[in-house]
Coordinates of C-alpha atoms in Angstrom, one line a residue:
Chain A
X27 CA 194.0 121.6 25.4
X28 CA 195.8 118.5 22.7
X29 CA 194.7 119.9 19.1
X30 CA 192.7 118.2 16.8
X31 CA 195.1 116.3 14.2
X32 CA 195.1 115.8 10.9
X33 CA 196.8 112.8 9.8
X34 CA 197.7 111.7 6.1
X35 CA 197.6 108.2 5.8
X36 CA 200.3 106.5 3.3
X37 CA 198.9 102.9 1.9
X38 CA 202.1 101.6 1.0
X39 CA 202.0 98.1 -1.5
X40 CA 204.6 96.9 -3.9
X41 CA 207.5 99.6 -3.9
X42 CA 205.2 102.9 -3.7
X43 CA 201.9 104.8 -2.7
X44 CA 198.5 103.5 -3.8
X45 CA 194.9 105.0 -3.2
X46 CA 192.0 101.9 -3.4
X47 CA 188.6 102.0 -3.0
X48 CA 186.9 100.0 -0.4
X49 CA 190.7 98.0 0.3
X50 CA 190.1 97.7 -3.5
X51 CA 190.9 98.7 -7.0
X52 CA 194.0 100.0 -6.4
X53 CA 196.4 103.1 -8.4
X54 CA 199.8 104.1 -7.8
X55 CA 200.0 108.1 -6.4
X56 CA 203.7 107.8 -6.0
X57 CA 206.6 107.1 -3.6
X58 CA 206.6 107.4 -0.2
X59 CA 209.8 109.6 0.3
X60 CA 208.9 111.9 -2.3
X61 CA 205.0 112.3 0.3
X62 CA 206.9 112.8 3.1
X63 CA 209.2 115.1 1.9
X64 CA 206.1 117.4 0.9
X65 CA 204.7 116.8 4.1
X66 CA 207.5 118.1 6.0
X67 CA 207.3 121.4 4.3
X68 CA 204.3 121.8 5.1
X69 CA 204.2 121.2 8.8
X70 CA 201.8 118.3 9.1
X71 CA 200.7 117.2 12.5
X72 CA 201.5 113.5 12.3
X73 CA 202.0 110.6 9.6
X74 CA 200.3 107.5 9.3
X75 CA 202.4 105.0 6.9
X76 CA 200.6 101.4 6.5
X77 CA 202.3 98.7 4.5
X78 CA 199.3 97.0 3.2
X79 CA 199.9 94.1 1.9
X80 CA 202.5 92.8 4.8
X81 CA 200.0 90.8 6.4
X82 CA 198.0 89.3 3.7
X83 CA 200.9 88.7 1.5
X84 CA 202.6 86.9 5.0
X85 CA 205.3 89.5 5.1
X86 CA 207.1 91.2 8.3
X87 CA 207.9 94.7 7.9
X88 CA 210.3 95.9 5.6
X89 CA 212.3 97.7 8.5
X90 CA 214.6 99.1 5.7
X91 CA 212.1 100.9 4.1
X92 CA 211.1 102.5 7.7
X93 CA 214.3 103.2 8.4
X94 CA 214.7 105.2 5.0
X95 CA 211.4 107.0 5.5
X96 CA 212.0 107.8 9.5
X97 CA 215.5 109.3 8.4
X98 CA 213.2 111.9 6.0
X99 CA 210.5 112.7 8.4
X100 CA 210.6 115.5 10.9
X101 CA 207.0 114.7 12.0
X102 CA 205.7 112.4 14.2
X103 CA 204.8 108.7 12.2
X104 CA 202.7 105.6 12.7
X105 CA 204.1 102.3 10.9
X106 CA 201.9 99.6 10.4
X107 CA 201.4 96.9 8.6
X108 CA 202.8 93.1 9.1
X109 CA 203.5 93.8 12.7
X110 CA 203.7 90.1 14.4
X111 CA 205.8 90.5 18.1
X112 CA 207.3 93.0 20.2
X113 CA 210.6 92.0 18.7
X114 CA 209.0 93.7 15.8
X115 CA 207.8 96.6 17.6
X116 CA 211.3 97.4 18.9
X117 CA 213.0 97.1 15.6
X118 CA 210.2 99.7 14.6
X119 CA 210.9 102.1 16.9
X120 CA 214.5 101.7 16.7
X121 CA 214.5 102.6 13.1
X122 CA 212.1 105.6 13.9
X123 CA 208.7 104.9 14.2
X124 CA 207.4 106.9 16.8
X125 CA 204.3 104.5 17.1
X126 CA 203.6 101.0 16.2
X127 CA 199.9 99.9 14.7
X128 CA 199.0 96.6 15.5
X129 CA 196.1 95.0 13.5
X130 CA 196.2 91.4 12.0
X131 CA 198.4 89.2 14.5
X132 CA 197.1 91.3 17.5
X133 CA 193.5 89.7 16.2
X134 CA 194.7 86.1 16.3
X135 CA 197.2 86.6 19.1
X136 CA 195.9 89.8 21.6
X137 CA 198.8 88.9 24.2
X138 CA 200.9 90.9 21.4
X139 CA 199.4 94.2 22.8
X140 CA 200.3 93.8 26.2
X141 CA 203.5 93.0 25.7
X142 CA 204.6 96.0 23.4
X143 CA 203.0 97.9 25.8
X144 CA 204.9 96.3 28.8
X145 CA 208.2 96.9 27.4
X146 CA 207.6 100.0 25.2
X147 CA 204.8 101.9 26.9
X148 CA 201.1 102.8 26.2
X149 CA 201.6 106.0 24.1
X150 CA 203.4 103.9 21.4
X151 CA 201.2 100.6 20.7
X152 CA 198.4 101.7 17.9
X153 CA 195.2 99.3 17.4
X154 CA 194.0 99.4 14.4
X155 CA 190.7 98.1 13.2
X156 CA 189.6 98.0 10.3
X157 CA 185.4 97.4 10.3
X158 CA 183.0 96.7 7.2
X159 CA 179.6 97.2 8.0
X160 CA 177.5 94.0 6.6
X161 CA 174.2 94.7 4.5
X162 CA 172.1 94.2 7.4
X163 CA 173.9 97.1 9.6
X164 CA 176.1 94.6 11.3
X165 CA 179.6 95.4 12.0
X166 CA 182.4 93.5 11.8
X167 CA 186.4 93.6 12.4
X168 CA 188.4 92.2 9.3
X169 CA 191.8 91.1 9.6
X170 CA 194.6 90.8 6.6
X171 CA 193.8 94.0 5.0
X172 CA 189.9 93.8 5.2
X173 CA 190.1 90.2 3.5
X174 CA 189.2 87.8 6.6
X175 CA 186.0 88.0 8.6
X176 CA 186.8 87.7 12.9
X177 CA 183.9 87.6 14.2
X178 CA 184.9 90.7 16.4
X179 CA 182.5 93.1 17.4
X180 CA 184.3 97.0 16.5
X181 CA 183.8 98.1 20.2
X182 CA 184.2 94.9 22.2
X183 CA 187.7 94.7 20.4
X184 CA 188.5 98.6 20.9
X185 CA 187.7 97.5 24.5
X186 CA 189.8 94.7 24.6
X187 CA 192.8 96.3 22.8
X188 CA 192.9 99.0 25.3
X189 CA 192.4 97.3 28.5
X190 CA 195.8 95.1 27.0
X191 CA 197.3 98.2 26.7
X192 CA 196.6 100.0 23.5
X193 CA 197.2 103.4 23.7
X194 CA 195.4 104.9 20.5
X195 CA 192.9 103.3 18.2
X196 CA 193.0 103.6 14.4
X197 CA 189.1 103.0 13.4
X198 CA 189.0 102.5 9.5
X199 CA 185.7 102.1 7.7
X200 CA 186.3 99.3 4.9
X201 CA 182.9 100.4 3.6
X202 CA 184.0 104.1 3.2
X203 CA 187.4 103.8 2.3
X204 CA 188.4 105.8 -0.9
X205 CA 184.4 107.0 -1.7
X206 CA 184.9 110.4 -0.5
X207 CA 181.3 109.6 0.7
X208 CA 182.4 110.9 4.9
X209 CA 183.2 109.4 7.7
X210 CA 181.3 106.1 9.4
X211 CA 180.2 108.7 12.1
X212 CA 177.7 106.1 13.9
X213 CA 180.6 103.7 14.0
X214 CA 183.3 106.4 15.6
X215 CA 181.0 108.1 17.7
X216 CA 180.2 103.6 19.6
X217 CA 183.8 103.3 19.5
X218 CA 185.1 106.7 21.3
X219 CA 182.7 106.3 23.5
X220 CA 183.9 103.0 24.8
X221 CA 187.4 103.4 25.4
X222 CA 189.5 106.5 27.0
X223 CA 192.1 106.2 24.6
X224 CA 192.2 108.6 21.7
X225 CA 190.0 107.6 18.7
X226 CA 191.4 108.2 15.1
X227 CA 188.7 108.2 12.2
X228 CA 189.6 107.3 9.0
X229 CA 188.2 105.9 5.6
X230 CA 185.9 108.2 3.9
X231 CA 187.2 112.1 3.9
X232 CA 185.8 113.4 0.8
X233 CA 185.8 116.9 1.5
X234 CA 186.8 118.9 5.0
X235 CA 183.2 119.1 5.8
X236 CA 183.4 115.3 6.5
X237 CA 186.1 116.1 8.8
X238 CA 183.7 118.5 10.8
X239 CA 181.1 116.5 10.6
X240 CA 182.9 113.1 12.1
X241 CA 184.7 115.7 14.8
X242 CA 181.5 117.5 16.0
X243 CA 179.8 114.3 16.7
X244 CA 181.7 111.8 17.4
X245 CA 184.2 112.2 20.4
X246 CA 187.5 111.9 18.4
X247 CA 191.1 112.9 18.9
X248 CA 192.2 113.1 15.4
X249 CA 190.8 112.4 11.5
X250 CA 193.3 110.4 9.2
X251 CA 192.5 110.8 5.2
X252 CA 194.4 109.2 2.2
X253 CA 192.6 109.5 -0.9
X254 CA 191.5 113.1 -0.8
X255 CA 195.5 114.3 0.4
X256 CA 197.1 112.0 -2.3
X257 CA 194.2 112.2 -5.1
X258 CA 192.7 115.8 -4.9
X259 CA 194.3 119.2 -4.4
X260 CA 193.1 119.3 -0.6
X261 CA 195.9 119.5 1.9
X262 CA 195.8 118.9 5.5
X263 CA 196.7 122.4 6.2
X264 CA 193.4 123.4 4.2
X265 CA 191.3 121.0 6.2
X266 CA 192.5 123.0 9.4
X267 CA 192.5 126.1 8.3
X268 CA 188.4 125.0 7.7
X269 CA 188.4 123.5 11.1
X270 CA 189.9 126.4 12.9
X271 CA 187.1 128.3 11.3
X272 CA 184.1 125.8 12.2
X273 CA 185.3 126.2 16.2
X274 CA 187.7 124.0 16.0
X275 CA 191.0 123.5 17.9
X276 CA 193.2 122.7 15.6
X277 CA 197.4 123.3 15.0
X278 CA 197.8 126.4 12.5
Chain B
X25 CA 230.1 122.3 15.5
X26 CA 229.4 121.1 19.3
X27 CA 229.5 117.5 20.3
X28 CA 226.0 116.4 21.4
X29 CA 226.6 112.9 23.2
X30 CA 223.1 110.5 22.8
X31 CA 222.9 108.2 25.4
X32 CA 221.7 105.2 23.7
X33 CA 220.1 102.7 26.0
X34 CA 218.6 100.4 23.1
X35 CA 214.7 101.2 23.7
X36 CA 214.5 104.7 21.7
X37 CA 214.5 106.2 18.8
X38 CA 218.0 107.2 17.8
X39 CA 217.7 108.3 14.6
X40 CA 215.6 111.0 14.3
X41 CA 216.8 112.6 17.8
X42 CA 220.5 112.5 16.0
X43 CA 219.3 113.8 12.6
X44 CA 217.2 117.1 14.5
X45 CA 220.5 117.8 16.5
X46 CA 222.8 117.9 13.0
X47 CA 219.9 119.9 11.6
X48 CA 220.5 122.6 14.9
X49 CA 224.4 122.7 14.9
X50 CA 225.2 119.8 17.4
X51 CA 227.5 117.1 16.1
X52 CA 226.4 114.4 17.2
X53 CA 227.5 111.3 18.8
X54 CA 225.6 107.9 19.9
X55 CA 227.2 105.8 23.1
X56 CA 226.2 103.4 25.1
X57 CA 229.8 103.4 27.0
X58 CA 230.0 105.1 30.7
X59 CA 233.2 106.1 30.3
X60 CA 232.2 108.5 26.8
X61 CA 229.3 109.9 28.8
X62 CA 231.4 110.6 31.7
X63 CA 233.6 112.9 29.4
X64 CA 230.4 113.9 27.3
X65 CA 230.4 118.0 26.9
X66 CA 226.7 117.9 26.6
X67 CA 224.4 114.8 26.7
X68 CA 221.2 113.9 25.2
X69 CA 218.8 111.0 26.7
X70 CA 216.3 110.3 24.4
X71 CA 213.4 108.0 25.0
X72 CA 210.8 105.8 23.7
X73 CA 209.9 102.9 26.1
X74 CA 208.5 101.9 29.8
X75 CA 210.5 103.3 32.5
X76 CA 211.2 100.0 34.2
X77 CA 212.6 98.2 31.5
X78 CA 214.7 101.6 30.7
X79 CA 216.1 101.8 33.7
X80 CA 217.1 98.1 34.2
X81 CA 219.1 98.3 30.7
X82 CA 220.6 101.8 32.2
X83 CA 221.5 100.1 35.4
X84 CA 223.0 97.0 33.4
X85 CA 224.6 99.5 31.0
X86 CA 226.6 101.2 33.9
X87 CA 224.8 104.4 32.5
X88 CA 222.6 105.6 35.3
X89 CA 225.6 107.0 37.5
X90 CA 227.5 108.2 34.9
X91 CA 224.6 110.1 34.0
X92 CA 223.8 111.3 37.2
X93 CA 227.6 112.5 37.6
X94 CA 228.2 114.4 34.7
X95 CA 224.4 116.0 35.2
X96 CA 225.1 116.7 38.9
X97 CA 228.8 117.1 39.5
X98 CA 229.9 117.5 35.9
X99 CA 227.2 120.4 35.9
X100 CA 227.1 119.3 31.9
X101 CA 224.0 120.2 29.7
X102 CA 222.2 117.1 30.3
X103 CA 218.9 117.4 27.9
X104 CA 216.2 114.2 28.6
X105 CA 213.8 113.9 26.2
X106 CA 210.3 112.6 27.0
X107 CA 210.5 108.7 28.9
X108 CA 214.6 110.6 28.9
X109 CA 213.2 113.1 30.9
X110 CA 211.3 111.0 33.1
X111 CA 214.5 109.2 34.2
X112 CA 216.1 112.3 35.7
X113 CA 213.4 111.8 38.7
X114 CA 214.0 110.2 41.6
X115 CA 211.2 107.1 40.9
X116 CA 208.8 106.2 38.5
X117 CA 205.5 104.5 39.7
X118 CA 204.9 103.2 35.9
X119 CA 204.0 99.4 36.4
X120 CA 206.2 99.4 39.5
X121 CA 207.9 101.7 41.9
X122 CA 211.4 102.1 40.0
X123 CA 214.0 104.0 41.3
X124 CA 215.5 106.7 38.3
X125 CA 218.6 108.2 37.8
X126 CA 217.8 111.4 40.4
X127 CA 218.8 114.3 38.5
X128 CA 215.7 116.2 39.5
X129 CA 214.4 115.2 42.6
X130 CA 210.3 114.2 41.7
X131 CA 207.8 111.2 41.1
X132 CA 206.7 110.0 37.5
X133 CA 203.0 109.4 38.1
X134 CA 200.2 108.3 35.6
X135 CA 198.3 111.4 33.6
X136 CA 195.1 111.9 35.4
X137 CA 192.0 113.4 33.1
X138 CA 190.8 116.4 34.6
X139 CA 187.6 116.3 32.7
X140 CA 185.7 114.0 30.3
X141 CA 187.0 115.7 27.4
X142 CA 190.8 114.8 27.8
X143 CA 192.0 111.0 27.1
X144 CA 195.0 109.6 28.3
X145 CA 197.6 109.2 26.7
X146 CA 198.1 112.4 25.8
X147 CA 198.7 112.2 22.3
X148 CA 199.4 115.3 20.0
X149 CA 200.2 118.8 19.7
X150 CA 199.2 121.1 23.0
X151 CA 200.8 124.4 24.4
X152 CA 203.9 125.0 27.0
X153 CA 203.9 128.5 29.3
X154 CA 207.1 129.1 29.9
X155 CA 207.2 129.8 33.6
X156 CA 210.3 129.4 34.8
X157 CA 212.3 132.0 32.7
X158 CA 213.3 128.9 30.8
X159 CA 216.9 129.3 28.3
X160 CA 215.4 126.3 26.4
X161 CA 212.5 128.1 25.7
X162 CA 214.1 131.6 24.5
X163 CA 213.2 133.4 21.4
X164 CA 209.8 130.6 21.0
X165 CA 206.8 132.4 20.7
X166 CA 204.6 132.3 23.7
X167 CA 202.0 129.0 24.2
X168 CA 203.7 127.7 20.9
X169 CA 202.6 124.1 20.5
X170 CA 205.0 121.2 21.0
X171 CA 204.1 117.2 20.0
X172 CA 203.5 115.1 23.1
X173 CA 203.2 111.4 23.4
X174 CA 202.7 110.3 26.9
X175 CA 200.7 108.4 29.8
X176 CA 203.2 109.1 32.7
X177 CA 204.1 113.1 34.0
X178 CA 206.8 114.4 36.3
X179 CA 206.4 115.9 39.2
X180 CA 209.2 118.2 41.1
X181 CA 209.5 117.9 44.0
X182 CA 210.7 121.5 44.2
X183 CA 208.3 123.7 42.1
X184 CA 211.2 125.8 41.0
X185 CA 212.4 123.0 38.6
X186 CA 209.0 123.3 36.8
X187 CA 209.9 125.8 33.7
X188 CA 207.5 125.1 31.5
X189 CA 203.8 124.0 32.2
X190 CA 201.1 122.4 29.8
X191 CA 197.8 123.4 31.0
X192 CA 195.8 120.1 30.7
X193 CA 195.5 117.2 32.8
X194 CA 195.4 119.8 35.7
X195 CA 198.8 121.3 34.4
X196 CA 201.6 119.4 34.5
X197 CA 205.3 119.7 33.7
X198 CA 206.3 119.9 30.3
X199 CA 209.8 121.3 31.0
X200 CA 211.6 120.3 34.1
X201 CA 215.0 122.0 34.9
X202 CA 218.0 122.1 37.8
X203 CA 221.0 124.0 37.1
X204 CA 222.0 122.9 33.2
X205 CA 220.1 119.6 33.4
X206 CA 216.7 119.8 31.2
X207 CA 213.8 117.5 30.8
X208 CA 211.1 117.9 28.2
X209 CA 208.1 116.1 28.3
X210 CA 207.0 116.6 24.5
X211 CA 209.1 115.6 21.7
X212 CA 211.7 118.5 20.4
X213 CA 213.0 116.5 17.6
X214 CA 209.1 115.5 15.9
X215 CA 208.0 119.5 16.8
X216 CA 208.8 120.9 13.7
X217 CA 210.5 124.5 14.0
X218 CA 209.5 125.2 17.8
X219 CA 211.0 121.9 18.6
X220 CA 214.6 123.0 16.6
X221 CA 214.5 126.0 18.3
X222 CA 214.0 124.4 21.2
X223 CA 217.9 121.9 20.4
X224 CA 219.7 125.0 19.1
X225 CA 219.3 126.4 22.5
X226 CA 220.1 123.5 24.3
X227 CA 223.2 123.4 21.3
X228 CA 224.0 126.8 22.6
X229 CA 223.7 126.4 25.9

């Protein structure tokens, strides 16, 4: 049976490693090289590395950067952020992404899916949606880093995405981003439950106990974290070790 | 050092396959020319991508019979490395029939979920029983856990060239073998120590 993973997610703006609150307030935590180099010691199941300010600040990926990083990392990693064409997507993966997370041009132009996938496969084309829930329980996909409403509803678009051709979706609660408050469980459970792809949880990990929580209800494949990796002393092999003792099947 | 050729067919990942090989002994070297892979001592296929539009820049390459030739009558280590290993079938039924390089006679057919539980792709870390008495395989621990990313399995024809199995989706090949030619489904070079151990036998070999 595929483990349960544990992913670190990286927010990358302006030349290093930030933590924010609600896609908000952000502090520096550091460079990206020096996180992944960390990481690799200590075995982590997968990376999630998201340029965030690509998009809003109108920006294609910095495939240098990538290319940098990739060279470092002896774990699997998912590059986000600014992602506009497959043209993009195969420059990606060329430098060494072994995925590619698609989020604000696949909203305004969906075809984008379907063609990475055409040419580079399922496995390797990542939605990612990023939701805020509004005061009266309504949820809603946001585009350019959580700034622009769409209109989209979470699981209509999780839907859509993976009958394009997404192979994984990266479900990020605006609303719980950074709070160490848990996991939006009512909004991963509607979402794995639409699609067959694998679901990834993120926004929200205050303690491991979120993790289980989020994992025992909801029908997930993996839980991403930032703030609580990059801001606490928790480590992702901590947070399995838990797992692995709350039932779960996890790497060790 | 021993010269590790990369067959480069401009879909994949390059980089990290060449760096892992350094890291297990191999000296690498990247080529997209026939004629190097028809001398090549011992070739790696790497491979992110869909297998039609891999093989069709194979094919336009030259690359897919001078694979074949050093993997078949060269008897060179010939490693393929997940879509890679695909490739050494016979056809692939991704998107379209495609006919593949026919290293190791078998069919690339969609994943199929054998319970509600399982999601395709299969994305992640999951287990590999070594049943074929595998030389890849020697000195790993037993049901060690590899990194997969895939929608798309291989399926021998002859169930000798299965060597290693992953018992989900109704068990399917994650190691795929004929004489020195190897497939593996998961990802050696993103699999951490197993994975290394995994290229310094294929190094070795």
């Amino acid at each position: 049976m595929v483990k349960i993973r544990v992913m670190p997610t990286l927010l990358h703006r302006d030349m290093g490693l930030v933590k924010g609150e609600r896609f908000d307030s952000w502090r520096r935590t550091g460079s990206a090289l020096q996180a992944i180099k960390v990481y690799n010691m200590r075995g982590v199941d997968e990376l999630v590395f998201m340029d965030i300010t690509a998009s809003p600040d109108g920006r294609p990926p910095d495939f240098d950067l990538i290319d940098d990083l990739a060279d470092e990392c002896f774990m699997p990693m998912t590059v986000g952020g600014g992602v506009r064409d497959a043209e993009d997507i195969g420059r990606l993966l060329g430098v060494g992404a072994d995925k590619v997370s698609l989020n604000s041009h696949a909203l305004a132009n969906p075809d984008i899916i379907a063609e990475g996938a055409r040419t580079f496969g399922s496995q390797c084309i990542v939605l990612s949606i990023d939701v805020l829930r509004g005061p009266d329980g309504r949820l809603e996909v946001m585009s350019h880093g959580g700034k622009r409403p769409t209109g989209k509803d979470p699981v209509e678009w999780a839907k859509r995405g993976a009958d394009l051709g997404a192979g994984e979706i990266l479900l990020t609660s605006i609303d719980r981003d950074g709070t160490f408050q848990g996991y939006d469980i009512a909004l991963a459970k509607a979402v794995a439950a639409a699609v067959d792809v694998p679901v990834i949880a993120s926004g929200g990990a205050g303690d491991y106990a979120h993790m289980a929580d989020v994992l025992r209800q909801a029908d997930v494949a993996a839980v991403a974290a930032a703030s609580i990796f990059h801001f606490t002393e928790k480590t992702p092999a901590e947070a399995k070790k838990y797992l692995k003792k709350e039932g779960f099947n996890v790497r060790i | 050092m021993r010269t590790v050729t990369i067959v480069d067919c401009g879909l994949s990942n390059i980089d990290s396959a060449v760096r892992a090989l350094e890291y297990c002994g191999g000296d690498p070297v990247v080529t997209r020319d026939p004629a190097v892979v028809r001398a090549a001592g011992r070739l790696v296929l790497p491979g992110v991508g869909a297998f039609p539009e891999a093989m069709r820049r194979l094919n336009e390459a030259g690359l897919t019979d001078a694979i074949r030739e050093a993997a078949i009558h060269g008897e060179r280590p010939v490693l393929g490395i997940c879509l890679g290993m695909q490739l050494l079938a016979t056809a692939g039924q991704e998107m379209a029939f495609t006919q593949g390089i026919g290293v190791i006679p078998g069919d690339v057919t969609p994943l199929q979920r054998a319970d509600a539980t399982e999601r395709v792709p299969h994305i992640g870390w999951n287990t590999v029983e070594d049943i074929g008495d595998c030389p890849l395989l020697k000195g790993v621990p037993p049901l060690s856990d590899f990194y997969f990313v895939h929608s798309f399995h291989f399926k021998p024809n002859d169930p000798a060239h299965m060597m290693g199995q992953t018992p989900s989706y109704g068990g399917f090949a994650a190691i795929v073998g004929r004489g020195l030619a190897f497939g593996a489904q998961f990802h050696p070079e993103k699999s951490q120590a197993n994975g290394f151990a995994i290229l310094k036998n294929f190094v070795g070999l």
